[in-house]
Amino acid sequence: MCGLIAQFSKKGKPVSKSIIDKYDSQKFRGQEGFGYVALYADGLKVGRHTDEEGIIEQMEKEKSAFIAFHHRNPTSTPNLLEATHPMLI
């Protein structure tokens, strides 16, 4: 199962705290593979991790006004960093 959370602030305020709070209420959808895309004026930043503690540490540092976050319980692949989302192609 997977969980997706995306948020955008029209006022340009960081949304990472809100994303973390929303994740807290839907953790049951997946607590092994994590990834996010944060949009900045100069481009995208991708964060990925294979454990909850690591992704929360990364997210707490994000200052982006737009973040799309994904979390999952791997079912068809091992819990490897390259298997977390967002997939890089």
PDB file of C-alpha atoms in Angstrom:
ATOM      1  CA  MET A   1       0.000   0.000   0.000  1.00  0.00           C
ATOM      2  CA  CYS A   2       1.096   3.583  -0.610  1.00  0.00           C
ATOM      3  CA  GLY A   3       0.337   7.009   0.747  1.00  0.00           C
ATOM      4  CA  LEU A   4       0.620  10.293  -1.128  1.00  0.00           C
ATOM      5  CA  ILE A   5       0.580  13.818   0.299  1.00  0.00           C
ATOM      6  CA  ALA A   6       1.084  17.043  -1.622  1.00  0.00           C
ATOM      7  CA  GLN A   7       0.779  20.610  -0.439  1.00  0.00           C
ATOM      8  CA  PHE A   8       1.310  24.061  -1.892  1.00  0.00           C
ATOM      9  CA  SER A   9       1.405  27.400  -0.062  1.00  0.00           C
ATOM     10  CA  LYS A  10       0.152  30.335  -2.145  1.00  0.00           C
ATOM     11  CA  LYS A  11       1.989  32.642   0.282  1.00  0.00           C
ATOM     12  CA  GLY A  12       5.306  30.850  -0.290  1.00  0.00           C
ATOM     13  CA  LYS A  13       5.555  29.525   3.271  1.00  0.00           C
ATOM     14  CA  PRO A  14       7.332  26.209   3.921  1.00  0.00           C
ATOM     15  CA  VAL A  15       4.980  23.216   3.974  1.00  0.00           C
ATOM     16  CA  SER A  16       7.244  20.469   5.350  1.00  0.00           C
ATOM     17  CA  LYS A  17       5.800  20.583   8.909  1.00  0.00           C
ATOM     18  CA  SER A  18       2.279  20.200   7.535  1.00  0.00           C
ATOM     19  CA  ILE A  19       3.361  17.281   5.319  1.00  0.00           C
ATOM     20  CA  ILE A  20       4.938  15.537   8.332  1.00  0.00           C
ATOM     21  CA  ASP A  21       1.738  16.087  10.360  1.00  0.00           C
ATOM     22  CA  LYS A  22      -0.433  14.644   7.584  1.00  0.00           C
ATOM     23  CA  TYR A  23       1.922  11.658   7.221  1.00  0.00           C
ATOM     24  CA  ASP A  24       1.472  11.015  10.947  1.00  0.00           C
ATOM     25  CA  SER A  25      -2.255  10.476  10.402  1.00  0.00           C
ATOM     26  CA  GLN A  26      -1.793   7.990   7.525  1.00  0.00           C
ATOM     27  CA  LYS A  27       1.382   6.101   8.521  1.00  0.00           C
ATOM     28  CA  PHE A  28      -0.438   2.780   8.224  1.00  0.00           C
ATOM     29  CA  ARG A  29      -0.257   3.124   4.424  1.00  0.00           C
ATOM     30  CA  GLY A  30       3.497   2.539   4.471  1.00  0.00           C
ATOM     31  CA  GLN A  31       6.480   3.015   6.744  1.00  0.00           C
ATOM     32  CA  GLU A  32       9.393   1.601   4.796  1.00  0.00           C
ATOM     33  CA  GLY A  33      10.074   3.365   1.492  1.00  0.00           C
ATOM     34  CA  PHE A  34       9.948   7.181   1.420  1.00  0.00           C
ATOM     35  CA  GLY A  35      10.510   9.939  -1.091  1.00  0.00           C
ATOM     36  CA  TYR A  36       9.528  13.474  -1.964  1.00  0.00           C
ATOM     37  CA  VAL A  37       9.966  16.188  -4.536  1.00  0.00           C
ATOM     38  CA  ALA A  38      10.334  19.785  -3.328  1.00  0.00           C
ATOM     39  CA  LEU A  39       9.949  22.624  -5.819  1.00  0.00           C
ATOM     40  CA  TYR A  40      12.233  25.652  -5.571  1.00  0.00           C
ATOM     41  CA  ALA A  41      12.695  28.670  -7.872  1.00  0.00           C
ATOM     42  CA  ASP A  42      15.977  27.198  -9.132  1.00  0.00           C
ATOM     43  CA  GLY A  43      14.660  23.661  -9.646  1.00  0.00           C
ATOM     44  CA  LEU A  44      13.570  20.472  -7.930  1.00  0.00           C
ATOM     45  CA  LYS A  45      15.076  18.738  -4.931  1.00  0.00           C
ATOM     46  CA  VAL A  46      14.460  15.022  -4.478  1.00  0.00           C
ATOM     47  CA  GLY A  47      14.720  13.347  -1.101  1.00  0.00           C
ATOM     48  CA  ARG A  48      14.574   9.589  -0.567  1.00  0.00           C
ATOM     49  CA  HIS A  49      15.070   7.285   2.381  1.00  0.00           C
ATOM     50  CA  THR A  50      14.377   3.711   3.461  1.00  0.00           C
ATOM     51  CA  ASP A  51      13.389   4.494   7.047  1.00  0.00           C
ATOM     52  CA  GLU A  52      11.015   6.884   8.761  1.00  0.00           C
ATOM     53  CA  GLU A  53      13.598   8.591  10.984  1.00  0.00           C
ATOM     54  CA  GLY A  54      15.803   9.426   8.011  1.00  0.00           C
ATOM     55  CA  ILE A  55      13.029  10.928   5.887  1.00  0.00           C
ATOM     56  CA  ILE A  56      11.648  12.996   8.785  1.00  0.00           C
ATOM     57  CA  GLU A  57      15.134  14.460   9.376  1.00  0.00           C
ATOM     58  CA  GLN A  58      15.364  15.393   5.682  1.00  0.00           C
ATOM     59  CA  MET A  59      11.847  16.852   5.567  1.00  0.00           C
ATOM     60  CA  GLU A  60      12.361  19.000   8.657  1.00  0.00           C
ATOM     61  CA  LYS A  61      15.085  20.881   6.766  1.00  0.00           C
ATOM     62  CA  GLU A  62      12.958  21.614   3.679  1.00  0.00           C
ATOM     63  CA  LYS A  63      11.861  25.216   3.130  1.00  0.00           C
ATOM     64  CA  SER A  64       9.874  24.641  -0.071  1.00  0.00           C
ATOM     65  CA  ALA A  65       6.346  26.012  -0.539  1.00  0.00           C
ATOM     66  CA  PHE A  66       5.457  22.902  -2.621  1.00  0.00           C
ATOM     67  CA  ILE A  67       6.228  19.299  -1.667  1.00  0.00           C
ATOM     68  CA  ALA A  68       4.835  16.019  -2.995  1.00  0.00           C
ATOM     69  CA  PHE A  69       5.569  13.182  -0.544  1.00  0.00           C
ATOM     70  CA  HIS A  70       5.213   9.413  -1.014  1.00  0.00           C
ATOM     71  CA  HIS A  71       5.489   6.545   1.466  1.00  0.00           C
ATOM     72  CA  ARG A  72       4.971   2.826   1.003  1.00  0.00           C
ATOM     73  CA  ASN A  73       5.327  -0.705   2.220  1.00  0.00           C
ATOM     74  CA  PRO A  74       7.317  -2.451  -0.524  1.00  0.00           C
ATOM     75  CA  THR A  75       5.516  -5.522  -1.809  1.00  0.00           C
ATOM     76  CA  SER A  76       7.155  -6.326  -5.137  1.00  0.00           C
ATOM     77  CA  THR A  77      10.728  -5.125  -4.475  1.00  0.00           C
ATOM     78  CA  PRO A  78      13.129  -5.140  -1.545  1.00  0.00           C
ATOM     79  CA  ASN A  79      13.252  -1.965   0.562  1.00  0.00           C
ATOM     80  CA  LEU A  80      16.190  -0.442  -1.315  1.00  0.00           C
ATOM     81  CA  LEU A  81      16.838   3.287  -1.768  1.00  0.00           C
ATOM     82  CA  GLU A  82      16.664   2.997  -5.558  1.00  0.00           C
ATOM     83  CA  ALA A  83      13.198   1.408  -5.229  1.00  0.00           C
ATOM     84  CA  THR A  84      11.745   4.330  -3.258  1.00  0.00           C
ATOM     85  CA  HIS A  85       9.701   7.024  -4.908  1.00  0.00           C
ATOM     86  CA  PRO A  86       9.955   9.350  -6.635  1.00  0.00           C
ATOM     87  CA  MET A  87      11.551   7.064  -9.165  1.00  0.00           C
ATOM     88  CA  LEU A  88      14.350   8.756 -11.059  1.00  0.00           C
ATOM     89  CA  ILE A  89      14.250   8.035 -14.760  1.00  0.00           C
TER      90      ILE A  89
END
